[in-house]
Tab-separated table of C-alpha atoms in Angstrom:
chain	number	residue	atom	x	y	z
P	4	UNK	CA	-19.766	28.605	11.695
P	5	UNK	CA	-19.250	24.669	12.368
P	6	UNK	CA	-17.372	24.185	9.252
P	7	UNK	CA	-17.309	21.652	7.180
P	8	UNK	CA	-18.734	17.895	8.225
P	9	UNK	CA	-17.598	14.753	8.279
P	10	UNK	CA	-17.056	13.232	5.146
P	11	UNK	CA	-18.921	9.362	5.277
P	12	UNK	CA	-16.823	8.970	2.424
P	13	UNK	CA	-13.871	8.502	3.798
P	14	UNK	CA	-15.750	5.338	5.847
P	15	UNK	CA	-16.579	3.999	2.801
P	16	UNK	CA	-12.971	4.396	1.001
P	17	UNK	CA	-11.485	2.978	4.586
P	18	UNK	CA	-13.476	-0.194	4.505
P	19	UNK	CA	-12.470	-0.971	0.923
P	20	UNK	CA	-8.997	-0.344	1.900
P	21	UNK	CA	-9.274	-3.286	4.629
P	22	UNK	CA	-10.923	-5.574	2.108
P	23	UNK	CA	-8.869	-5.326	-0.534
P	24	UNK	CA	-5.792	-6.035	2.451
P	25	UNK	CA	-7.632	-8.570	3.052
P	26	UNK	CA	-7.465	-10.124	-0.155
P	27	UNK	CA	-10.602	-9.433	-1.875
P	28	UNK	CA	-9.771	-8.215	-5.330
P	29	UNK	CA	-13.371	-6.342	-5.841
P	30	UNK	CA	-12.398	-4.151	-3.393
P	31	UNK	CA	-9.641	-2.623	-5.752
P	32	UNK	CA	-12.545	-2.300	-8.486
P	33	UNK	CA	-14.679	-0.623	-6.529
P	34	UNK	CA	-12.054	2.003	-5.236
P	35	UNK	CA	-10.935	2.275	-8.921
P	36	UNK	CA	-14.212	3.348	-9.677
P	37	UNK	CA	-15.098	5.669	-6.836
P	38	UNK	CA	-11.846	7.633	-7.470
P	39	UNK	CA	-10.218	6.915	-11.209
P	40	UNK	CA	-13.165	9.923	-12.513
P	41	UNK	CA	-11.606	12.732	-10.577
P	42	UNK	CA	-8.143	11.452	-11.017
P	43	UNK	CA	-8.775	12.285	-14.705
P	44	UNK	CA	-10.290	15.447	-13.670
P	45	UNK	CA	-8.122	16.965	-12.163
P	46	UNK	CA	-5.376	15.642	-14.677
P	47	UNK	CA	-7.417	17.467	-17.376
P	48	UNK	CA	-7.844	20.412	-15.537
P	49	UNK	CA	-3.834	20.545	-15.083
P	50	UNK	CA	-3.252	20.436	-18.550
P	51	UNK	CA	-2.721	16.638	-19.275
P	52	UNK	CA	-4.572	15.434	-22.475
P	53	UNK	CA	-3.183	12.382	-24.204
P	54	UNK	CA	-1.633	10.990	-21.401
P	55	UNK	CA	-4.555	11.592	-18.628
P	56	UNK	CA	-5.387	7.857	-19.033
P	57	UNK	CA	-1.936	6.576	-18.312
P	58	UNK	CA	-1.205	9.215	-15.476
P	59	UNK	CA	-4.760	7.912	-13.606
P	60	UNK	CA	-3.309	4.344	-14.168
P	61	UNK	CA	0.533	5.097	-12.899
P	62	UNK	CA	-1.277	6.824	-9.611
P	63	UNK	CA	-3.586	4.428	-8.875
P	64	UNK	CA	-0.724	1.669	-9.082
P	65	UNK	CA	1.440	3.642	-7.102
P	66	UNK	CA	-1.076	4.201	-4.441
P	67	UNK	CA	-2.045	0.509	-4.203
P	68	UNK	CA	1.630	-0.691	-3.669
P	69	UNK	CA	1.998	1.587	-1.101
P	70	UNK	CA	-1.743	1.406	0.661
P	71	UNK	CA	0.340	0.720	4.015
P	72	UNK	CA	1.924	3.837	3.869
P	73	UNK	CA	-1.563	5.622	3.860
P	74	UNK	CA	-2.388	6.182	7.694
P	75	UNK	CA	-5.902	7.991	6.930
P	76	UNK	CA	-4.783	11.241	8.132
P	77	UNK	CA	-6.269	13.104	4.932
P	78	UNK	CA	-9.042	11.465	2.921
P	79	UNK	CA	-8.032	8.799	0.658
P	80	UNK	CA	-9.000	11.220	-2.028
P	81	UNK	CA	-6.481	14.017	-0.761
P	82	UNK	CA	-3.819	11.435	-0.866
P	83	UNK	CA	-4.197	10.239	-4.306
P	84	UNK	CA	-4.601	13.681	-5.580
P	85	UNK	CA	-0.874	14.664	-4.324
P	86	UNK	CA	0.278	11.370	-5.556
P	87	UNK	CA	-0.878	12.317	-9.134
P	88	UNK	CA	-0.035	15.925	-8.403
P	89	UNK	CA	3.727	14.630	-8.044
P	90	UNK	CA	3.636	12.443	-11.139
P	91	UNK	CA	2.118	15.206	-13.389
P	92	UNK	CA	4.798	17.466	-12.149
P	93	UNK	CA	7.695	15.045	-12.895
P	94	UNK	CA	6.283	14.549	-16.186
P	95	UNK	CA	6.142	18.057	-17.036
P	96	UNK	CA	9.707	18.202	-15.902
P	97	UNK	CA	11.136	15.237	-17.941
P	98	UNK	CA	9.034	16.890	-21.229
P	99	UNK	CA	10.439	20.238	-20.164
P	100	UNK	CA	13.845	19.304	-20.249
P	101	UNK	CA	13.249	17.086	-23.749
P	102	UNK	CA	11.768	19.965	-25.448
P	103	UNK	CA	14.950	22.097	-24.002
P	104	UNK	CA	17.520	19.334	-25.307
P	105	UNK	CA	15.505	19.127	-28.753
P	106	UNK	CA	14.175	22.863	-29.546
P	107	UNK	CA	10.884	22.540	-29.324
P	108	UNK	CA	8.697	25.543	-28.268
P	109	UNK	CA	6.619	25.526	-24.911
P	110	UNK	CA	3.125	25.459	-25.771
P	111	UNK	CA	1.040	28.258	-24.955
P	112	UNK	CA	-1.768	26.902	-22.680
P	113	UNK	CA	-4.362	28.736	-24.095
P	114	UNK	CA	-3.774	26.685	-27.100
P	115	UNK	CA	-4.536	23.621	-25.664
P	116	UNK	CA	-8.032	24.820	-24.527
P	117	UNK	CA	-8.786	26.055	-27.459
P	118	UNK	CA	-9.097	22.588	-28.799
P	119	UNK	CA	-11.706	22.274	-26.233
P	120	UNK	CA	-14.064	23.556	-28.669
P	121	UNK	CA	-15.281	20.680	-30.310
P	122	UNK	CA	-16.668	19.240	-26.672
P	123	UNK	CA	-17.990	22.312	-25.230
P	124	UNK	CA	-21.700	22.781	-25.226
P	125	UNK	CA	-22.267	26.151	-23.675
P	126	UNK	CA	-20.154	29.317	-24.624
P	127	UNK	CA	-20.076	30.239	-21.176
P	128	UNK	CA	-18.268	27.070	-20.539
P	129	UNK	CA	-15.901	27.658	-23.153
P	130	UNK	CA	-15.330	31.251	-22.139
P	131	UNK	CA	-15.249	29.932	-18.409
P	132	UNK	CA	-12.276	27.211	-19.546
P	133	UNK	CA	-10.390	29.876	-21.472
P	134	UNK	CA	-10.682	31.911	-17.767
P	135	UNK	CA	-9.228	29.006	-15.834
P	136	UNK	CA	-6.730	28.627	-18.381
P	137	UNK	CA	-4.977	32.014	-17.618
P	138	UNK	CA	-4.924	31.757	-14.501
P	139	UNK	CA	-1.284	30.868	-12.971
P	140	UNK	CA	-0.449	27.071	-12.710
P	141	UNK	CA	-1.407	27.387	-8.417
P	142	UNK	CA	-4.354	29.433	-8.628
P	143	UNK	CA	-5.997	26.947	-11.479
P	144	UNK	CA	-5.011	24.047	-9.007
P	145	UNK	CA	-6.712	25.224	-6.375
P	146	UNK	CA	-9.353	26.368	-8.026
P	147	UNK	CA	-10.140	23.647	-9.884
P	148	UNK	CA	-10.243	21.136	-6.919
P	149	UNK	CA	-12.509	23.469	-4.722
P	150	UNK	CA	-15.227	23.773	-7.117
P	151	UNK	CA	-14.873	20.552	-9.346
P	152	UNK	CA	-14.183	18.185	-6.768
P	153	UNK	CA	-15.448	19.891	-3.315
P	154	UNK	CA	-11.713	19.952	-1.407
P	155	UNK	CA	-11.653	21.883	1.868
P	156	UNK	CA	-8.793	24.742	2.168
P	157	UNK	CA	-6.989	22.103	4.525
P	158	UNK	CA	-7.520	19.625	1.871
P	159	UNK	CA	-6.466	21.048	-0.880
P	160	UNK	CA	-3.185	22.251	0.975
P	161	UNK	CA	-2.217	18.960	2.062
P	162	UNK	CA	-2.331	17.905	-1.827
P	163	UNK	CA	-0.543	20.980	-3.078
P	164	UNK	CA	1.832	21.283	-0.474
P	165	UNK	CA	0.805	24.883	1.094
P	166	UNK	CA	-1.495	26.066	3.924
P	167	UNK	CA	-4.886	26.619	5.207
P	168	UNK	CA	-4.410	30.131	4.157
P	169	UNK	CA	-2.921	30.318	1.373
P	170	UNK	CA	-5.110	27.913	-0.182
P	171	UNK	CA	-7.949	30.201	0.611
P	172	UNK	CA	-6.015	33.808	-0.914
P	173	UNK	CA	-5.445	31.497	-3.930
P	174	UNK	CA	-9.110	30.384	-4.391
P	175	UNK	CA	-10.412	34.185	-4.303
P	176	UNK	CA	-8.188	35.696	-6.563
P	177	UNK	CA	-8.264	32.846	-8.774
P	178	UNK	CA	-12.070	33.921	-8.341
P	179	UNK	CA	-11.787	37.571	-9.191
P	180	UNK	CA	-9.788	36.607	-11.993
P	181	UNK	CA	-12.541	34.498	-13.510
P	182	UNK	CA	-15.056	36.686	-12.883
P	183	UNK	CA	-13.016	39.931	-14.692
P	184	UNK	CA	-12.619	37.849	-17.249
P	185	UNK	CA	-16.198	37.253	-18.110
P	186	UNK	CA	-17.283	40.619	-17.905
L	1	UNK	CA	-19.693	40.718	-11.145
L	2	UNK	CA	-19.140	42.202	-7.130
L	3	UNK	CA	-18.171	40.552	-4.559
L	4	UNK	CA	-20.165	40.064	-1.205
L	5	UNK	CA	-18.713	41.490	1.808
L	6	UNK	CA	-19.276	38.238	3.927
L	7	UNK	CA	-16.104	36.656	2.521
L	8	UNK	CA	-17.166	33.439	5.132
L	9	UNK	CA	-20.073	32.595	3.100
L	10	UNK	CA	-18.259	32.715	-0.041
L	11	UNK	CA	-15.594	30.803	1.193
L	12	UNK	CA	-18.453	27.900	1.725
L	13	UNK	CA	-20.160	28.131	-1.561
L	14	UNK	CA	-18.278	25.176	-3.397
L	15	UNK	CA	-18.854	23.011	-0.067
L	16	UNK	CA	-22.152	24.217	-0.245
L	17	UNK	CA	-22.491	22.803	-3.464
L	18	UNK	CA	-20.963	19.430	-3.017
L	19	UNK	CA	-23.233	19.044	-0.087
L	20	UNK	CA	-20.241	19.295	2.553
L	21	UNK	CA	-20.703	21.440	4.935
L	22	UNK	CA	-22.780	20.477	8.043
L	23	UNK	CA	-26.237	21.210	8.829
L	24	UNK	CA	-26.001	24.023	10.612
L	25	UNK	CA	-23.496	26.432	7.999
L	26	UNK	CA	-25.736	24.874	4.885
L	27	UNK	CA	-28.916	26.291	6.543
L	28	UNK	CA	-26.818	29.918	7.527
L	29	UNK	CA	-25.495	29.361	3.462
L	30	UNK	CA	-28.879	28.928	2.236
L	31	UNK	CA	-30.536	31.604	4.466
L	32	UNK	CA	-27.917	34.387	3.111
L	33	UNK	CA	-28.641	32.912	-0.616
L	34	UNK	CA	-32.009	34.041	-0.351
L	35	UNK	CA	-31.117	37.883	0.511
L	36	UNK	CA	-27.884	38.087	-1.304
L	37	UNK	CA	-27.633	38.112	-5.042
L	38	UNK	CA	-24.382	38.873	-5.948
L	39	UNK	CA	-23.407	35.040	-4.003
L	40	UNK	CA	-26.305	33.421	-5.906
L	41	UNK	CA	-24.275	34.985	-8.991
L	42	UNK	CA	-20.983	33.463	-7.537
L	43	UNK	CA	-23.000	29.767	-6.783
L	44	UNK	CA	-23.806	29.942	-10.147
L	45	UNK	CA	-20.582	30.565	-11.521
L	46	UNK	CA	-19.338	27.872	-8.847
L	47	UNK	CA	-21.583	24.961	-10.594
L	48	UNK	CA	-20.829	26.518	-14.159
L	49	UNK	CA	-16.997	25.777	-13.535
L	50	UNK	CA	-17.453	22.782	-12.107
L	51	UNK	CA	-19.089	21.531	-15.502
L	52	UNK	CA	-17.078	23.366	-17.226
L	53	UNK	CA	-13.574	21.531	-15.322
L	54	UNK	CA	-15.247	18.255	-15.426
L	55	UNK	CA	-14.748	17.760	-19.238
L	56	UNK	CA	-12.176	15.012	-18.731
L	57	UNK	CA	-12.088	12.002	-21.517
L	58	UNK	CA	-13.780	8.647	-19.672
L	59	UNK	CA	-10.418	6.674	-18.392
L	60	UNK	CA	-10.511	2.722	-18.837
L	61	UNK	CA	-11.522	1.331	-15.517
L	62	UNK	CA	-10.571	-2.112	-16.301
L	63	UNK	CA	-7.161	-1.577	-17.762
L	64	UNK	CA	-6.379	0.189	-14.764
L	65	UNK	CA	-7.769	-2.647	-12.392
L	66	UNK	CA	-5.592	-4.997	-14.060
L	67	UNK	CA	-2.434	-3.369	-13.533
L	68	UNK	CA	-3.211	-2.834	-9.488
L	69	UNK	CA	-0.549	-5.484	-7.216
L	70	UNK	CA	-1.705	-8.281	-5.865
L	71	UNK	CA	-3.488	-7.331	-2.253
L	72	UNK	CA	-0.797	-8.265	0.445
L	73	UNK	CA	-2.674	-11.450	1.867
L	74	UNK	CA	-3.131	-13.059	-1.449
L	75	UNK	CA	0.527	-12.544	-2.097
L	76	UNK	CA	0.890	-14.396	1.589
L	77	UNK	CA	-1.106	-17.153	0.487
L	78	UNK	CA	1.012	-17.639	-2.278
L	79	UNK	CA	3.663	-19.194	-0.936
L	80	UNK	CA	3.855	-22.935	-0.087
L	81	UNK	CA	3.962	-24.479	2.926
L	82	UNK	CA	7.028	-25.554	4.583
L	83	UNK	CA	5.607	-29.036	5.213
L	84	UNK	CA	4.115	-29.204	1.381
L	85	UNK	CA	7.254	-27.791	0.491
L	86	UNK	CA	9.213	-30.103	1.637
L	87	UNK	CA	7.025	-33.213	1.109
L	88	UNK	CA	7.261	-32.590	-2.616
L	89	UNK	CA	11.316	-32.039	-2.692
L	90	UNK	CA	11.791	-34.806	-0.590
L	91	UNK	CA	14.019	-37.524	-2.537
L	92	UNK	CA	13.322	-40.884	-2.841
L	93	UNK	CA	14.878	-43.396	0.081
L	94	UNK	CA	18.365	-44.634	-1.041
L	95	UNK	CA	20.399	-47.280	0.919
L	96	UNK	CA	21.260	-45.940	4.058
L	97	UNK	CA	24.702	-45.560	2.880
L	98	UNK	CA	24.219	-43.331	0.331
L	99	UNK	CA	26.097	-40.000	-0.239
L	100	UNK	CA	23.063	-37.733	0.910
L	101	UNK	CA	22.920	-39.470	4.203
L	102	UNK	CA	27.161	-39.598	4.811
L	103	UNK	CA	26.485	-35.470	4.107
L	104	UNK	CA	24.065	-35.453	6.441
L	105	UNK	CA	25.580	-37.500	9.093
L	106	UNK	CA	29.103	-35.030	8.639
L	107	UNK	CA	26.359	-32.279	9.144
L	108	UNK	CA	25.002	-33.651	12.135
L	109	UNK	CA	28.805	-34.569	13.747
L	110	UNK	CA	30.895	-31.894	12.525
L	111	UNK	CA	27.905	-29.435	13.554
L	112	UNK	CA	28.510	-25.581	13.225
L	113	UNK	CA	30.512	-23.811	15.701
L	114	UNK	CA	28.443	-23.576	19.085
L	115	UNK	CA	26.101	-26.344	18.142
L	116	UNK	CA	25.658	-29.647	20.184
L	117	UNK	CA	22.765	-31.625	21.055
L	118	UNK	CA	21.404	-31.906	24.254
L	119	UNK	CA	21.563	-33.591	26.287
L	120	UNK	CA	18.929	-35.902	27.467
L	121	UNK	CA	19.272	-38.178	29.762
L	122	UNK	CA	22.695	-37.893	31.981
L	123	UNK	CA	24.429	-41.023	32.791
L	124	UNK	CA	25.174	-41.637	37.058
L	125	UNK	CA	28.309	-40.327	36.517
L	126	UNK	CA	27.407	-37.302	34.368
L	127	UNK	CA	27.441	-34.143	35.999
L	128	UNK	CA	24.340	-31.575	34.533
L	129	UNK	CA	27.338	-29.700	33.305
L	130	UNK	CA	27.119	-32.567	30.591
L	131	UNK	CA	24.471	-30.525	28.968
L	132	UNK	CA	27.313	-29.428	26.699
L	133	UNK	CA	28.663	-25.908	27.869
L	134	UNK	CA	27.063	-23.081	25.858
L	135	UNK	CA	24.169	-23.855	23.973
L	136	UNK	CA	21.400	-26.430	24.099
L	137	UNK	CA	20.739	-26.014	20.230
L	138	UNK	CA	19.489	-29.295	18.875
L	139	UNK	CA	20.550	-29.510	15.577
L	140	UNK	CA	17.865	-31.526	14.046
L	141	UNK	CA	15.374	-30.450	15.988
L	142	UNK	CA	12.518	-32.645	18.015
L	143	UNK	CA	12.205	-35.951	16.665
L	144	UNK	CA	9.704	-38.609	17.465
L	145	UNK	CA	10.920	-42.285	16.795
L	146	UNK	CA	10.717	-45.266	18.494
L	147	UNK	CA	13.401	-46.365	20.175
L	148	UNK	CA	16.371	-47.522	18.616
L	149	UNK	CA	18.870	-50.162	20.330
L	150	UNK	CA	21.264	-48.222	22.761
L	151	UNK	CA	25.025	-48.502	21.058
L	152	UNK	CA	27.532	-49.711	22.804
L	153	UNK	CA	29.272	-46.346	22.691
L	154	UNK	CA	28.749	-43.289	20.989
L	155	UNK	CA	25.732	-42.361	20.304
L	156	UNK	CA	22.491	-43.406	21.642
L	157	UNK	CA	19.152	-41.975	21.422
L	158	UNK	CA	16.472	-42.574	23.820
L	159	UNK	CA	12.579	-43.383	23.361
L	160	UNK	CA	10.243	-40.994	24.013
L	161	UNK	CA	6.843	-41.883	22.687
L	162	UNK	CA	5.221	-39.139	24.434
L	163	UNK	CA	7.609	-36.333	24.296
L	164	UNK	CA	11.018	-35.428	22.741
L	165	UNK	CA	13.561	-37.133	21.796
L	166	UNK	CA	17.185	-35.921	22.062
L	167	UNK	CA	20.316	-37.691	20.442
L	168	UNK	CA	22.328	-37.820	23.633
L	169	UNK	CA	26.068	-38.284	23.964
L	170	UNK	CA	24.879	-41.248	26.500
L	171	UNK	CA	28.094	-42.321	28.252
L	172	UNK	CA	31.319	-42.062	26.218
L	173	UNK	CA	33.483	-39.685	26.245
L	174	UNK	CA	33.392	-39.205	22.444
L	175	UNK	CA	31.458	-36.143	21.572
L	176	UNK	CA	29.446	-36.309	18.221
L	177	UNK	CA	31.449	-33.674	16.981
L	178	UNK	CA	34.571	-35.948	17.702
L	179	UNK	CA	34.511	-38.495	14.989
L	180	UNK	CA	32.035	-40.772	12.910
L	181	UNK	CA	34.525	-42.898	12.066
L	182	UNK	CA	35.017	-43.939	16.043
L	183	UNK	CA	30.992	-45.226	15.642
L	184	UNK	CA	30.917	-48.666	15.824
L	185	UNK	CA	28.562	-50.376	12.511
L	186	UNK	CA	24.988	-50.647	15.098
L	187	UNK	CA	25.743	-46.780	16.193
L	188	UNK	CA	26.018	-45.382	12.712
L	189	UNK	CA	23.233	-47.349	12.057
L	190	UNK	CA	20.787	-45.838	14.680
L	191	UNK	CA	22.037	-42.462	13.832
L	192	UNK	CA	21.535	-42.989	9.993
L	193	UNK	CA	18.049	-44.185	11.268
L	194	UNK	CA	17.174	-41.381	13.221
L	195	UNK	CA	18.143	-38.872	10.457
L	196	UNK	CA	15.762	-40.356	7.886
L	197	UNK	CA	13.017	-40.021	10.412
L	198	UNK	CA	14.056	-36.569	10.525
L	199	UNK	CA	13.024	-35.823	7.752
L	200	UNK	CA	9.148	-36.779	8.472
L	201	UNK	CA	9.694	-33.878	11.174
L	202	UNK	CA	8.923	-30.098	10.466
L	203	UNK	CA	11.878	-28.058	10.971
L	204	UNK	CA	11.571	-25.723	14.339
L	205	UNK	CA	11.520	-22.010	13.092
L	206	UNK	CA	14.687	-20.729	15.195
L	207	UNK	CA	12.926	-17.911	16.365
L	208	UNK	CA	10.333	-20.235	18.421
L	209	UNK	CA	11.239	-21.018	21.771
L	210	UNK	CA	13.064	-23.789	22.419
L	211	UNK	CA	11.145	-27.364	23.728
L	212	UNK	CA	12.269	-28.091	27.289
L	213	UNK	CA	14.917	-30.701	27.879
L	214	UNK	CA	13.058	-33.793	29.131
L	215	UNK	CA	14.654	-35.793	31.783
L	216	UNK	CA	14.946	-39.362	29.945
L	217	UNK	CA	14.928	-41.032	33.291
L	218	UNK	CA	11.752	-40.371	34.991
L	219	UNK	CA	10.517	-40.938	31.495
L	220	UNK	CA	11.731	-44.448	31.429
L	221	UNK	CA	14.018	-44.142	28.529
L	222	UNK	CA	16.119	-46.488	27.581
């Protein structure tokens, strides 16, 4: 097998990048828009609700300021992904010690899907949702950004922080698990 | 739901999906899709959660936009020119006595440790080693003037309508950094003329190269 191909996406997200250096404000819009969507995916699919907008904001400003720091070895993409990745985790840090300091219980994540109700459409949806939602924190990462956004193994490494390989044990078993669990 | 044995075409079924994966392992994907169901099961269950996962509230595009930073070369362009810059600041002519000009006169004598002008054009009995001993650091930088009448000591500067124009210890012994006070009135007054045409004169950035010393002589200065 060849593997995967080039992505002419990356062109495209590269050219922006050297516009908007170069001054042109519509450059940032149009990067916004190509990327701020599956920001708040994959926020949502971590477990942020109320605060998806805000976290998609605070990663998107971070990138920007540091643009120059971005040397295009992983797609642009990748890159923001582990920059939100980071932020969501130091979030869920500062709210985990807060709710240590004040008492309050951790919420059991298959509460929070369950709210999903209202919005889904299909109950295989739903019961696929409730599936993701017990998987463990690494396996619903991974899963979630190889089928909802397309990441390669190597990808989706670089924004988790893992390897080629494990990415790849973690997408099958996170799999497996949704599979058993719609039998 | 089982699992295919041919874990590598699994493994390609999201790409597969997202139209990733190159021609050749999207025509091997789609060729095994047509003899194996138990993948077009897990394809289905790939686009399925992919819907499913994609439920995320609309975020506003605009709000975001307007909090990006500025892109580096507008910040660049942002600051003013020195020239503009200075233009603007630059206060309005006083009598050549005032306080600004005695401040900048001290500035110019006194000098910093290690600074002296150049000098350009050596009297007979100069030797070269008259280009004061360390450093050939004009303090004002290049100035074009007209001439001004040579002193009768002290300090003199020399026309140069083509090039540069040095204040030159000519032919005394006094140094500028020696003492103001020994300038006679038609000295100070050249040198308190020179300085306000300083001013018309953009700064050197330090980290430029310096101009070349021009020989005075062959150049017909005074």
């Amino acid at each position: 097998m060849t593997g995967e191909s080039p992505h002419g996406e990356d062109a495209i997200d590269a050219a922006l990048i050297e516009r908007w250096r170069g001054g042109d404000e519509r450059a940032a819009s149009e990067l916004v828009a190509r990327h701020a969507p599956a920001l708040a995916r994959f926020a949502w699919n971590l477990g942020a609700r109320e605060d998806v907008d805000d976290l998609v904001q605070d990663t998107l400003v971070r990138a920007f300021g540091s643009l120059d720091a971005f040397r295009g070895d992983s797609s642009l993409r990748t890159w923001l992904f582990t920059i939100e990745r980071r932020l969501l985790l130091d979030r869920r840090r500062s709210e985990r010690r807060h709710r240590e300091t004040v008492g309050v219980g951790d919420q059991d994540v298959a509460t929070e899907y369950d709210a999903l109700d209202d919005v889904v459409a299909a109950e295989t949806e739903r019961r696929l949702r409730e599936a993701v939602a017990r998987l463990t924190p690494t396996q619903r990462e991974v899963f979630s950004l190889r089928v909802t956004e397309g990441l390669s193994y190597k990808e989706i490494a670089d924004v988790v922080g893992s390897t080629e390989g494990a990415a790849r044990v973690h997408y099958h078993n996170a799999m497996r698990a949704v599979k058993e669990s719609l039998t | 739901m089982k699992d295919c044995s041919r874990v590598d075409i699994r493994d390609m079924l999201p790409s597969y999906e997202h139209g990733r994966l190159s021609a050749v392992d999207r025509d091997a994907v789609a060729a095994h899709l047509a003899n194996c169901p138990d993948c077009v099961t897990e394809l289905s269950l790939v686009r399925s959660a992919a819907r499913a996962l994609a439920g995320a509230p609309a975020v506003d595009l605009a709000r975001i936009v307007a909090a990006l930073p500025v892109p580096p070369r507008r910040r660049e362009e942002g600051a003013i020119p020195i020239d503009s810059r200075r233009a603007r600041s630059r206060p309005p002519r006083t009598a050549w006595a005032s306080s600004r000009r005695l401040t900048a006169i001290a500035a110019v004598a006194v000098g910093a440790a290690g600074l002296s002008f150049a000098v350009g054009r050596s009297a007979p009995d100069r030797p070269d080693s008259a280009l004061v001993a360390g450093s050939v650091t004009p303090v004002v930088g290049t100035v074009r003037a007209p001439a001004s009448p040579a002193a009768a000591s002290g300090l003199s500067s020399a026309a140069d309508p083509g090039g540069l124009i040095v204040a030159s210890a000519a032919d005394a012994e006094l140094s500028v950094a020696g003492g103001v006070s020994d300038l006679s009135d038609d000295a100070l007054r050249s040198l308190l003329g020179d300085i306000e045409r300083i001013d018309d004169v953009t700064v050197a950035d330090p980290a430029e190269p310096l101009p070349a010393v021009t020989d005075l002589d062959e150049e017909g200065g005074a």
